[in-house]
Coordinates of C-alpha atoms and ligand atoms in Angstrom, one line a residue:
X14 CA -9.7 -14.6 -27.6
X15 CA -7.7 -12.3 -25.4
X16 CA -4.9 -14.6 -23.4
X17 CA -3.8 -14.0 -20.0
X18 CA -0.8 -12.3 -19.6
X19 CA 2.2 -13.7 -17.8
X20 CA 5.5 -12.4 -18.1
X21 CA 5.3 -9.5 -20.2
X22 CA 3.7 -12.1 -23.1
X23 CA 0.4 -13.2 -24.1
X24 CA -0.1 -16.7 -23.3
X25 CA -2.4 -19.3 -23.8
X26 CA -4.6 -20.9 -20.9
X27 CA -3.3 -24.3 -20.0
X28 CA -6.8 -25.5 -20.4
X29 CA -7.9 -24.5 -23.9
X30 CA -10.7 -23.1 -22.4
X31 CA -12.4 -20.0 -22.4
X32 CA -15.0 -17.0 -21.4
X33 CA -17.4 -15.6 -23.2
X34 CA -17.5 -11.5 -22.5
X35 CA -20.7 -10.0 -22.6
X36 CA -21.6 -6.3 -23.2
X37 CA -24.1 -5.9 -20.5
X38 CA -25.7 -2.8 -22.8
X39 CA -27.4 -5.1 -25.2
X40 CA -26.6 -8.6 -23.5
X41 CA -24.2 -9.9 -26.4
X42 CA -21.2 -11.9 -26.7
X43 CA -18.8 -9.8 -28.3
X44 CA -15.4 -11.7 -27.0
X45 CA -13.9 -14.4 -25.3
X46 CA -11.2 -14.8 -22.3
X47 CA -9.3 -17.2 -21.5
X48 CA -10.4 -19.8 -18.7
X49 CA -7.5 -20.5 -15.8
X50 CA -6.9 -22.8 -13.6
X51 CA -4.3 -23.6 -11.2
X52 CA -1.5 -24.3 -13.9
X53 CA -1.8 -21.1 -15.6
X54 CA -1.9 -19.5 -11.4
X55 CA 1.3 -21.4 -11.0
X56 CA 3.2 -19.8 -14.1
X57 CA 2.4 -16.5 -13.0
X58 CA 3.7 -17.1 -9.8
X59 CA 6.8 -18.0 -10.6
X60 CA 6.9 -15.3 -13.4
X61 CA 6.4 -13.1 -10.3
X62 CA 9.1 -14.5 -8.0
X63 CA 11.4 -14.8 -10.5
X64 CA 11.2 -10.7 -10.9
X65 CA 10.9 -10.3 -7.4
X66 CA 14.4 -12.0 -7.3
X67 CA 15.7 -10.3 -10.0
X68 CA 15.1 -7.5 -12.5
X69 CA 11.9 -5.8 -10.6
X70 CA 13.4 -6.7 -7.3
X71 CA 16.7 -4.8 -7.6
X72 CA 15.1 -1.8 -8.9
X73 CA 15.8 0.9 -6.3
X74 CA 12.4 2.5 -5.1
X75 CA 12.8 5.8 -6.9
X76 CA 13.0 3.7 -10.0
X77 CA 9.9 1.9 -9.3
X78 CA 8.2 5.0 -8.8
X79 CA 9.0 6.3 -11.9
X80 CA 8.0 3.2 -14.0
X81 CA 4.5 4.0 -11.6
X82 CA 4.5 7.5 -13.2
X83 CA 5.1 6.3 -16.7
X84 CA 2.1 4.0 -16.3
X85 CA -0.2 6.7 -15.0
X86 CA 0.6 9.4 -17.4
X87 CA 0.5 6.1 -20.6
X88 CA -2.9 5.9 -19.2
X89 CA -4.2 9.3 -19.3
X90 CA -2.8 8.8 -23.1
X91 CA -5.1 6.0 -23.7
X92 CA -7.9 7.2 -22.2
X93 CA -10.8 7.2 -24.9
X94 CA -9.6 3.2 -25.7
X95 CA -9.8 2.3 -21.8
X96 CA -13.2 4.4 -21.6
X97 CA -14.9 2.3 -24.8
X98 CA -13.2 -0.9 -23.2
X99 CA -14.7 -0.6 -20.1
X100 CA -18.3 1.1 -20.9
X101 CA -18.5 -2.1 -24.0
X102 CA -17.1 -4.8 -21.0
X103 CA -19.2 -3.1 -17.5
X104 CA -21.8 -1.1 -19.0
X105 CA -20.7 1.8 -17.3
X106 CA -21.7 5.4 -19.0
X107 CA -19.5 6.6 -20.7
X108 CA -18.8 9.7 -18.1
X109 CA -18.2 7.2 -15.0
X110 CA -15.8 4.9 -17.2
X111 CA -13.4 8.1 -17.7
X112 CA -13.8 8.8 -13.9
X113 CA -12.4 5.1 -13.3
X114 CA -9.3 5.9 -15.5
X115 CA -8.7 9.0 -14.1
X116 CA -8.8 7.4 -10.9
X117 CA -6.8 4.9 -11.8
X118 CA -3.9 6.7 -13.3
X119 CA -4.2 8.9 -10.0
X120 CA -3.7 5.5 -8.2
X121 CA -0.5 4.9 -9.9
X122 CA 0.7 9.0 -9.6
X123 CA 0.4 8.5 -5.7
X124 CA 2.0 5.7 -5.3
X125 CA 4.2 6.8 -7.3
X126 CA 5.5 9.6 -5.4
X127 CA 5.1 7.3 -1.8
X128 CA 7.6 4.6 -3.1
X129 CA 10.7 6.1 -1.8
X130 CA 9.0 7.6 1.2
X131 CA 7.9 4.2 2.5
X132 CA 10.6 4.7 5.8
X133 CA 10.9 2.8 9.1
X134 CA 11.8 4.1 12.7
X135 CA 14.6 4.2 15.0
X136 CA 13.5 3.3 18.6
X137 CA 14.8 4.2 22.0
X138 CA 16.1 1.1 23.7
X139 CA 18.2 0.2 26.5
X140 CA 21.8 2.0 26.8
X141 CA 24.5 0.0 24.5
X142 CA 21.8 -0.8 21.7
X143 CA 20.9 0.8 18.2
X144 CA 17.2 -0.3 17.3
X145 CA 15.5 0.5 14.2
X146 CA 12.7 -1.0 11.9
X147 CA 12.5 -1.7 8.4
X148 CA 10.0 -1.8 5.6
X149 CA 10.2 -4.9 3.0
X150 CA 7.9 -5.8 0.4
X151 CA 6.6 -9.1 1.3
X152 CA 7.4 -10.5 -2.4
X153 CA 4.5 -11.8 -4.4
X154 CA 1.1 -10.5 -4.1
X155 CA -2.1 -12.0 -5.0
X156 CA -4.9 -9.7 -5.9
X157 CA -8.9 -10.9 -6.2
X158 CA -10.5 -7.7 -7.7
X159 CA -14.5 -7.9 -8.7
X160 CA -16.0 -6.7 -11.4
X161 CA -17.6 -3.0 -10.2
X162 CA -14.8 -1.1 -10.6
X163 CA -12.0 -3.4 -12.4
X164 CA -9.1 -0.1 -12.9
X165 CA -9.9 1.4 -9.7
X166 CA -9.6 -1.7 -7.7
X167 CA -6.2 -2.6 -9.8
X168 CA -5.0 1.2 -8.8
X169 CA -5.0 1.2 -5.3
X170 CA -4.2 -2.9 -4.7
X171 CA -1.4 -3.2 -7.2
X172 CA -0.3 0.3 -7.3
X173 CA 0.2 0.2 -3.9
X174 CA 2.1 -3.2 -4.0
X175 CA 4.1 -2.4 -6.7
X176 CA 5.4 0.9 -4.9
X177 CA 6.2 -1.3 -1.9
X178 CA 8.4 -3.3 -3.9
X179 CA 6.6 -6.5 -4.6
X180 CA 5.7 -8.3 -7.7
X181 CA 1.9 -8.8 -8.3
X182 CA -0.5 -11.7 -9.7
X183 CA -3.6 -10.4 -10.5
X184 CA -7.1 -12.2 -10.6
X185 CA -10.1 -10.3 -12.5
X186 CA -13.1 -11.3 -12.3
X187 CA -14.9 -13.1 -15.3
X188 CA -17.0 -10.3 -16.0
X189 CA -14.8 -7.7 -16.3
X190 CA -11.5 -8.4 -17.7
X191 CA -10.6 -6.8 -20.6
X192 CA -9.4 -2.9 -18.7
X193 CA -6.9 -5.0 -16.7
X194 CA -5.8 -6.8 -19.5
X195 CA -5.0 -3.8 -21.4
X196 CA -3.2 -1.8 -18.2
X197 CA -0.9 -4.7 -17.8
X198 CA 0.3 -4.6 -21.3
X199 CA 0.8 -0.8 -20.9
X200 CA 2.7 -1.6 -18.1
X201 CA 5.2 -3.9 -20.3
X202 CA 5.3 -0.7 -23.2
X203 CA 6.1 1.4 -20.1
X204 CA 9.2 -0.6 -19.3
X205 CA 8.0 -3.0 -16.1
X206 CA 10.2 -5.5 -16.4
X207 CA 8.7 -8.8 -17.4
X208 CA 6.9 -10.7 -14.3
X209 CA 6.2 -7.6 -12.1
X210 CA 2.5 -7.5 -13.0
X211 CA 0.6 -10.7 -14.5
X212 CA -2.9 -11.2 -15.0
X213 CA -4.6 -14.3 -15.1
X214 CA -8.4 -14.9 -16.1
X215 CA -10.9 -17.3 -14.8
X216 CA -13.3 -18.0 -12.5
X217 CA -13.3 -17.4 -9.4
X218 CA -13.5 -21.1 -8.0
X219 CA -10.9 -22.2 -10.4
X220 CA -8.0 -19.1 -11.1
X221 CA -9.0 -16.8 -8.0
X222 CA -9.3 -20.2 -5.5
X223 CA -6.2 -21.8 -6.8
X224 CA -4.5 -17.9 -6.0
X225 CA -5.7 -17.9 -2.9
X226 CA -4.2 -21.8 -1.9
X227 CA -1.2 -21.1 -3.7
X228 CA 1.7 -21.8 -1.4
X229 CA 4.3 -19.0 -3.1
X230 CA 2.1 -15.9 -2.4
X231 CA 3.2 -13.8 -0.2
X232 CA -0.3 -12.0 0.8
X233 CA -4.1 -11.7 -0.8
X234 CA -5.6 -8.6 -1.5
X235 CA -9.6 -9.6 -1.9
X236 CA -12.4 -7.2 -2.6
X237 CA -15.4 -9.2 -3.1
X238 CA -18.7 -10.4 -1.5
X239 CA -18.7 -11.2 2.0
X240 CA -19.6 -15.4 1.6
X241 CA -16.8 -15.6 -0.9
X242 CA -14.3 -13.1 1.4
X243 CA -14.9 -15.5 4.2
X244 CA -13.7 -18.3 1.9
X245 CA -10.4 -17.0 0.3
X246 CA -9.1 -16.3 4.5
X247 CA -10.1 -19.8 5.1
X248 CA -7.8 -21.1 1.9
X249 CA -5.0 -18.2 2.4
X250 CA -4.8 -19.7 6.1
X251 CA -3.6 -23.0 5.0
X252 CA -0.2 -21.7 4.1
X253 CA -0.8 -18.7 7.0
X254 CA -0.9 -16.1 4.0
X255 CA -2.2 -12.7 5.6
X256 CA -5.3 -11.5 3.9
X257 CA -6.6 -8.0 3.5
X258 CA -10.2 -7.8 3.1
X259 CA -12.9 -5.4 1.1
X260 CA -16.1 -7.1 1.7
X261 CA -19.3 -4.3 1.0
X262 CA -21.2 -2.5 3.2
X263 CA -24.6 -1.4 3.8
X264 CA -23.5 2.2 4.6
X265 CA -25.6 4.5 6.0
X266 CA -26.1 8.4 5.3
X267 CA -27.6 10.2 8.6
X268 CA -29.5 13.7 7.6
X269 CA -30.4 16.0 10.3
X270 CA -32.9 18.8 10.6
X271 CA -30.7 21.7 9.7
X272 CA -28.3 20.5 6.9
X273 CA -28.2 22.0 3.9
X274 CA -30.4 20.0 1.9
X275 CA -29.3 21.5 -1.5
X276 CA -25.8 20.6 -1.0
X277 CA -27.0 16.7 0.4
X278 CA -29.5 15.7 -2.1
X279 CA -27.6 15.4 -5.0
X280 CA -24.5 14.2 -2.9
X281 CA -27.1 11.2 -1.8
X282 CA -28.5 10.1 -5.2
X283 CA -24.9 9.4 -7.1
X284 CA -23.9 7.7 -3.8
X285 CA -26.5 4.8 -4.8
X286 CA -26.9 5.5 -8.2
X287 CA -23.2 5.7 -9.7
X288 CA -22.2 2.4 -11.1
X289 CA -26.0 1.2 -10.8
X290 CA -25.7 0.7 -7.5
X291 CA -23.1 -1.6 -7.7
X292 CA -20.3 0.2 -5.5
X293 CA -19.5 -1.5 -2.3
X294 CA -19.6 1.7 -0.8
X295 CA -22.6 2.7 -2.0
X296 CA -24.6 5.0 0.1
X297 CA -27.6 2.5 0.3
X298 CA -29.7 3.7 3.5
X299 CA -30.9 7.1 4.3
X300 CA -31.6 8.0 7.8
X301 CA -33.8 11.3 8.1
X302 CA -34.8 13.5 11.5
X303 CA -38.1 13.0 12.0
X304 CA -38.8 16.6 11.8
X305 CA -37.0 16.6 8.4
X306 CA -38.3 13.4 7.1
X307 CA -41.3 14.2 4.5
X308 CA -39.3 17.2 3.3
X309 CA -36.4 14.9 2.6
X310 CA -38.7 12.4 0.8
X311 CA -40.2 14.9 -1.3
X312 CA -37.0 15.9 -2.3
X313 CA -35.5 12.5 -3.3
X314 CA -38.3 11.6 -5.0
X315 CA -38.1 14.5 -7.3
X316 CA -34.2 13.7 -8.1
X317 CA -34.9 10.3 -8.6
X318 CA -37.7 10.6 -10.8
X319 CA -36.0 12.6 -13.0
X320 CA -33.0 9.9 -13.4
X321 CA -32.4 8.0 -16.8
X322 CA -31.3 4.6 -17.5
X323 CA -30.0 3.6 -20.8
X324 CA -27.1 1.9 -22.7
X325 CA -23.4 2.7 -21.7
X326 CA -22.9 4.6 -25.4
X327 CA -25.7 6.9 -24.1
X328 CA -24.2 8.0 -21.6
X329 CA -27.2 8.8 -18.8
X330 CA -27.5 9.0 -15.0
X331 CA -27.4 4.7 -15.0
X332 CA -26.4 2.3 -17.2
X333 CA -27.2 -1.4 -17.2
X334 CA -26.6 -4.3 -14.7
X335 CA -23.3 -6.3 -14.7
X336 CA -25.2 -9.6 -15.8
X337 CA -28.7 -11.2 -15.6
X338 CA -27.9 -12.9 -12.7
X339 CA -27.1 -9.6 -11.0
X340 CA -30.6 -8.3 -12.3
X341 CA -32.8 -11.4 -11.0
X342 CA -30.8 -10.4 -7.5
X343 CA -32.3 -7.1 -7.3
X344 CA -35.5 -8.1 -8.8
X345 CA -36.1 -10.5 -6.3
X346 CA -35.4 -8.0 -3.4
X347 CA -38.0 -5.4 -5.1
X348 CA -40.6 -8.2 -5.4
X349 CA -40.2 -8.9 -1.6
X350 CA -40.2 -5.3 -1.0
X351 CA -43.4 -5.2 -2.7
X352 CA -44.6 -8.7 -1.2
X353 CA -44.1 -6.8 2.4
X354 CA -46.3 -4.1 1.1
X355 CA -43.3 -1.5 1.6
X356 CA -43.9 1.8 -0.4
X357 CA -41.8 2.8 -3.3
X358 CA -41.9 6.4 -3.6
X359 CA -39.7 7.3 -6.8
X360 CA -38.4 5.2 -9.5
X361 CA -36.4 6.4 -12.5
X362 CA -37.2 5.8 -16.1
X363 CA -35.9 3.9 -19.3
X364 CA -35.1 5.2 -22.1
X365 CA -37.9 3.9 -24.7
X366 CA -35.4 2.9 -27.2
X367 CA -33.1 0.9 -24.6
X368 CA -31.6 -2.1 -25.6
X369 CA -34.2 -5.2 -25.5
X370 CA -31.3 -7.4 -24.1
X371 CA -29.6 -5.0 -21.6
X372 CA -29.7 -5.6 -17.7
X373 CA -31.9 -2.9 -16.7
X374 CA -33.3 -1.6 -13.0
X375 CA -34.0 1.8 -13.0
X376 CA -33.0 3.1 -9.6
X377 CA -35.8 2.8 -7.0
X378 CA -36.4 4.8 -3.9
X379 CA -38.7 2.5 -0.9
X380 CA -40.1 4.9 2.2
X381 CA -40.7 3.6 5.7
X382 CA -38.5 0.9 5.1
X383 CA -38.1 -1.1 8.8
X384 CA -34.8 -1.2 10.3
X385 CA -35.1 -5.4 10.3
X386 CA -36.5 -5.8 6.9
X387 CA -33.6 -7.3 4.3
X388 CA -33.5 -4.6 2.5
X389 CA -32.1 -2.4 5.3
X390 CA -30.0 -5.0 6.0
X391 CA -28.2 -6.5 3.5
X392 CA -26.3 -5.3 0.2
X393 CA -28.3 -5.2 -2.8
X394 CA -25.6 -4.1 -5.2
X395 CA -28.1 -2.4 -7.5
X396 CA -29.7 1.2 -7.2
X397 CA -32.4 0.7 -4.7
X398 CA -32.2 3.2 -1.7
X399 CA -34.3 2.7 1.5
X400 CA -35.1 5.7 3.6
X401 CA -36.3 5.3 7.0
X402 CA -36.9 8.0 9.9
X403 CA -34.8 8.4 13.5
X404 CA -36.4 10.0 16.4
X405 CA -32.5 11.2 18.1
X406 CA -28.7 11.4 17.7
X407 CA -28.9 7.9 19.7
X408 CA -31.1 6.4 17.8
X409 CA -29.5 7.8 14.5
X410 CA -26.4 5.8 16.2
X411 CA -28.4 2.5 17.1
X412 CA -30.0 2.9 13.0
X413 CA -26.8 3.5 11.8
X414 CA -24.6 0.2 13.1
X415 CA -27.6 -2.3 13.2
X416 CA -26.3 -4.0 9.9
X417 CA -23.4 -6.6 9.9
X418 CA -21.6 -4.3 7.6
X419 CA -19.3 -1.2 9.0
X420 CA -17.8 0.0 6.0
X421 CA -18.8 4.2 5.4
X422 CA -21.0 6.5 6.5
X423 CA -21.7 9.7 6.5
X424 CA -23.7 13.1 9.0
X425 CA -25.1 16.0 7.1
X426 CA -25.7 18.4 9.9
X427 CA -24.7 21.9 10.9
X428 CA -23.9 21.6 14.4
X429 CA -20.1 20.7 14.5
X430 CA -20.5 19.6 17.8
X431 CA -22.8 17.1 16.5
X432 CA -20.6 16.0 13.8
X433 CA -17.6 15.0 15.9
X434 CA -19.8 13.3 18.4
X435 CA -21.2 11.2 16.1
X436 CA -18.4 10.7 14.0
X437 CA -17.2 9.0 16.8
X438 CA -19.9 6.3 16.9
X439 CA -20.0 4.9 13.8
X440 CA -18.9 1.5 13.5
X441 CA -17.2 2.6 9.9
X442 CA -13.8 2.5 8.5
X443 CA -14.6 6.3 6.8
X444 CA -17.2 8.8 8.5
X445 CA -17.9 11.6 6.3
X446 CA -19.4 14.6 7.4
X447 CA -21.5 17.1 4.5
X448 CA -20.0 14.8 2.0
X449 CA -19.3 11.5 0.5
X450 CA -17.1 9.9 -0.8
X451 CA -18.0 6.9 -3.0
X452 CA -15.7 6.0 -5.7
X453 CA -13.3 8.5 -5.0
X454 CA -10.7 9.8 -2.3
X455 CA -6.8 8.1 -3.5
X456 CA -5.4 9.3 -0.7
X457 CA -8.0 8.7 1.9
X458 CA -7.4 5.2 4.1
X459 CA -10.2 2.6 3.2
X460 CA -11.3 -0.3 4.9
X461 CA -14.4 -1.6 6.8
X462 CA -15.0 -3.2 9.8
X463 CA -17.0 -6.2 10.8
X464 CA -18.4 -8.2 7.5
X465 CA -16.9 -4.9 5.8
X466 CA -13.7 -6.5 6.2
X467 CA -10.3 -5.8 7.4
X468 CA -7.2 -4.1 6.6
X469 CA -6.3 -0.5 4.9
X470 CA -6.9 0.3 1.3
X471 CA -5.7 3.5 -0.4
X472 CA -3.7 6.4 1.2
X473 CA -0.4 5.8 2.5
X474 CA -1.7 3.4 5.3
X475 CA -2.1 0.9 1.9
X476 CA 1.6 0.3 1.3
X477 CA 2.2 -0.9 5.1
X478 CA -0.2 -4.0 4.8
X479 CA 2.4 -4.8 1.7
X480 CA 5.2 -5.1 3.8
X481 CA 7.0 -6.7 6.8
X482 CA 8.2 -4.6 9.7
X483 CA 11.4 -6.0 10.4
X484 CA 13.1 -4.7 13.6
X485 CA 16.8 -4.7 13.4
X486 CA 18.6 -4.8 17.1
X487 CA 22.3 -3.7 17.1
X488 CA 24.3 -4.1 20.4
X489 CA 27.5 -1.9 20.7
X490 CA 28.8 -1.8 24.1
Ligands
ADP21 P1 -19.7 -11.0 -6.9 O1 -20.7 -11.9 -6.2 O2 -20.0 -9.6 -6.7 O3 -19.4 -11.5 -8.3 P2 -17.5 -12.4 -5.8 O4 -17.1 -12.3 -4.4 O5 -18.1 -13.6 -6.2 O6 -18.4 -11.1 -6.0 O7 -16.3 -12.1 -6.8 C1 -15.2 -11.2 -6.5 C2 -13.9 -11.9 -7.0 O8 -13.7 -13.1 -6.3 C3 -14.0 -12.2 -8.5 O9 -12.7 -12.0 -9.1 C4 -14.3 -13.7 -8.4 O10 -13.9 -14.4 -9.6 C5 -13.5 -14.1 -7.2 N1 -13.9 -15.4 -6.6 C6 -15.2 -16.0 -6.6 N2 -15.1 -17.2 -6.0 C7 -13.9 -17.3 -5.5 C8 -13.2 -18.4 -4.8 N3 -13.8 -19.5 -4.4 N4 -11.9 -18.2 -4.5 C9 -11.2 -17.1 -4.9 N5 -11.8 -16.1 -5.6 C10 -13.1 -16.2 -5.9

């Protein structure tokens, strides 16, 4: 059984209990992790605030950067162990489990480089008076991560933390543990001093919801669902603990008449089908000129009938679901779909030889789909995209932020005019424009709006919502 680890050492759960860690490939048990609960959340706060107080805390910023570069390059070392770890634990091919540590090691190398860059302001006051502000770390952070892209999630929350200064608790969830696990320990052969990173497994209503109430932590990080989002603020706010949401999205891609279709249709499929789906900033809904519309279906439906589904080891365009539970989700959206007598244009296939026990959907394109059904609506975390038509740039608008979600979305047109002008109307944290950017962009600012959450992820904006402004007022005469 793999322990959580607190302090630089492996230690045992207070409970005795444990996880069983399934390979989502053939649906096996092929470990265990240890079950927390609050006692074990407790000892890794105080492992964290006692380094925040001492050896981590007196590090100077260029040293903490430094440690960050040690850990990215010791991670680009142990690549082809954190690729099997994570393709056996997720399912994830074996291709889109070496993009996740290259991400994640970029993570680290940019905030690396931003730790001692992190600078405050002086400000022009009244005459007699010196005013300037400062950055602080805020001391320990708690960090929720889920279980779609466990190293790139850990990359930008706790990379970003750490290069602000604080020390971190982390939180996996019970799916997808064992990545973490391992990152943390190369953090302790890298020379992080004991406390500055911890990890603790569990389940979310017993490790993540006794992190979230804990009254030591100095700020949650959260990327999750939006029910269970909505749920850590409501803890955090007991001991006023700011929160910094990612929540999901139902993010739509608009395609006009005269973009470049070669350069969008391939774009459009790995936004949904990467990760199965399961990618909170998944390009779920295509929005298509009516002029353009057919063609556009035509051409989807060729990609995605030519899309394979297999086990991770094989290495295809989609692996397996996280879990069954996950599966019966996105089953029971297609059987409504089907129920409602909507049209699926394109499926993918299955390999013959897949995996009896696997958690399989083979990615699924539905036409006409109306702008009120569920399915346009809300997030099914799997690889179903709905296409639907738009008559006009305003009604391409109206389409595009009629969900509760407002995380990304993207305008594949031409005409730059166009592009700014509706750039400027998406209710979205990200608008991209002939691209996307799903899974990718380090340095790009991340965040939603609406149920898509608040705060900034990624970029430079990220370190900020790890630290306190303090403004410093100094009269002189
Ligand atoms: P999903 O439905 O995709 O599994 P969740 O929002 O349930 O997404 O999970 C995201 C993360 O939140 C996981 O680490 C999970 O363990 C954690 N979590 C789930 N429930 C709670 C809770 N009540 N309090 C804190 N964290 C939770």
């Amino acid at each position: 059984m793999k322990q959580h680890f607190i302090d630089n050492l492996w230690v045992a759960p207070a409970s005795g209990g444990h996880i069983p860690v399934i390979n989502p490939s053939h649906g096996t048990v092929f470990g265990h992790v240890a079950r927390g609960n609050s006692d074990d959340i407790d000892l890794a706060v105080r492992a964290a605030r006692t380094a925040f107080d001492g050896a981590w805390g007196r590090l100077t910023a260029t040293e903490r950067g430094r440690l960050l570069q040690k850990l990215s390059e010791s991670l680009l070392q142990h690549m082809d162990e954190l690729v099997q770890l994570e393709s056996q634990d997720c399912g994830k091919p074996t291709n889109q489990a070496r993009a996740d540590v290259n991400s994640i090691a970029r993570y680290f190398e940019f905030y690396a480089g931003a730790a001692d860059k992190l600078m405050g302001e002086t400000i022009p006051y009244q005459n007699g008076y010196t005013v300037f502000t400062i950055r602080e770390p805020q001391g320990v952070t708690g960090h929720i991560v889920p279980w779609n892209y466990p190293m790139q999630i850990f990359g930008r929350s706790v990379g970003a933390s750490l290069a602000a200064g604080n020390a971190c608790v982390v939180k996996p969830a019970e799916d997808a543990c064992l990545s973490i696990l391992r990152v943390a320990e190369l953090a302790a052969e890298v020379g992080f001093p004991a406390g500055a990173i911890n990890v603790v497994t569990g389940y979310g209503h017993e490790a993540g919801d006794a992190l979230s109430r804990h009254p030591d932590v100095d700020h949650i990080s959260f990327t999750g669902s939006p029910n269970i989002g909505k749920l850590v603020i409501q803890t955090a706010a007991e001991h006023h603990t700011p929160v910094t949401l990612e929540l999901g999205g139902k993010s739509p891609q608009i395609v006009f008449a005269d973009a470049d279709f070669d350069a969008m249709v391939p774009v459009v499929v790995d936004a949904i089908v990467r990760n199965s789906g399961q990618t909170c900033s998944a390009g779920s809904r295509v929005l298509v000129e009516r002029s353009a519309y057919e063609a556009v279906v035509a051409r989807l439906t060729a990609a995605f009938e030519a899309l394979r589904v297999g086990p991770a080891e094989m290495d295809l365009d989609c692996g397996p679901l996280i879990r069954d539970s996950q599966l019966q989700r996105v089953k029971a959206y297609l059987d409504e779909a089907k129920r409602d007598g909507l049209t699926v244009a394109a499926q993918g296939h299955l390999v013959a030889d897949a995996p009896a026990g696997g958690f399989y959907q083979v990615p699924t394109l539905i036409r006409d789909v109306p702008p009120t059904h569920r399915l346009a609506q809300e997030e099914v975390f799997g690889p179903v995209l709905v296409i639907m038509p738009f008559e006009d740039d305003a009604h391409a608008v109206q389409l595009a932020n009629d969900t509760a979600f407002g995380l990304v979305s993207s305008i594949w047109t031409r005409d730059g005019g166009r592009q700014l002008r509706m750039a400027r109307q998406m209710q979205s944290g990200q608008v991209f424009i002939n691209n996307y950017g799903a899974g990718g962009g380090i340095e790009l600012p991340f965040g939603g709006v609406k149920a898509s959450g608040h705060g900034r992820e990624k970029g430079f904006e990220a370190l900020y919502s790890f630290t306190v402004l303090k403004t410093i007022s100094i009269k002189h005469d």
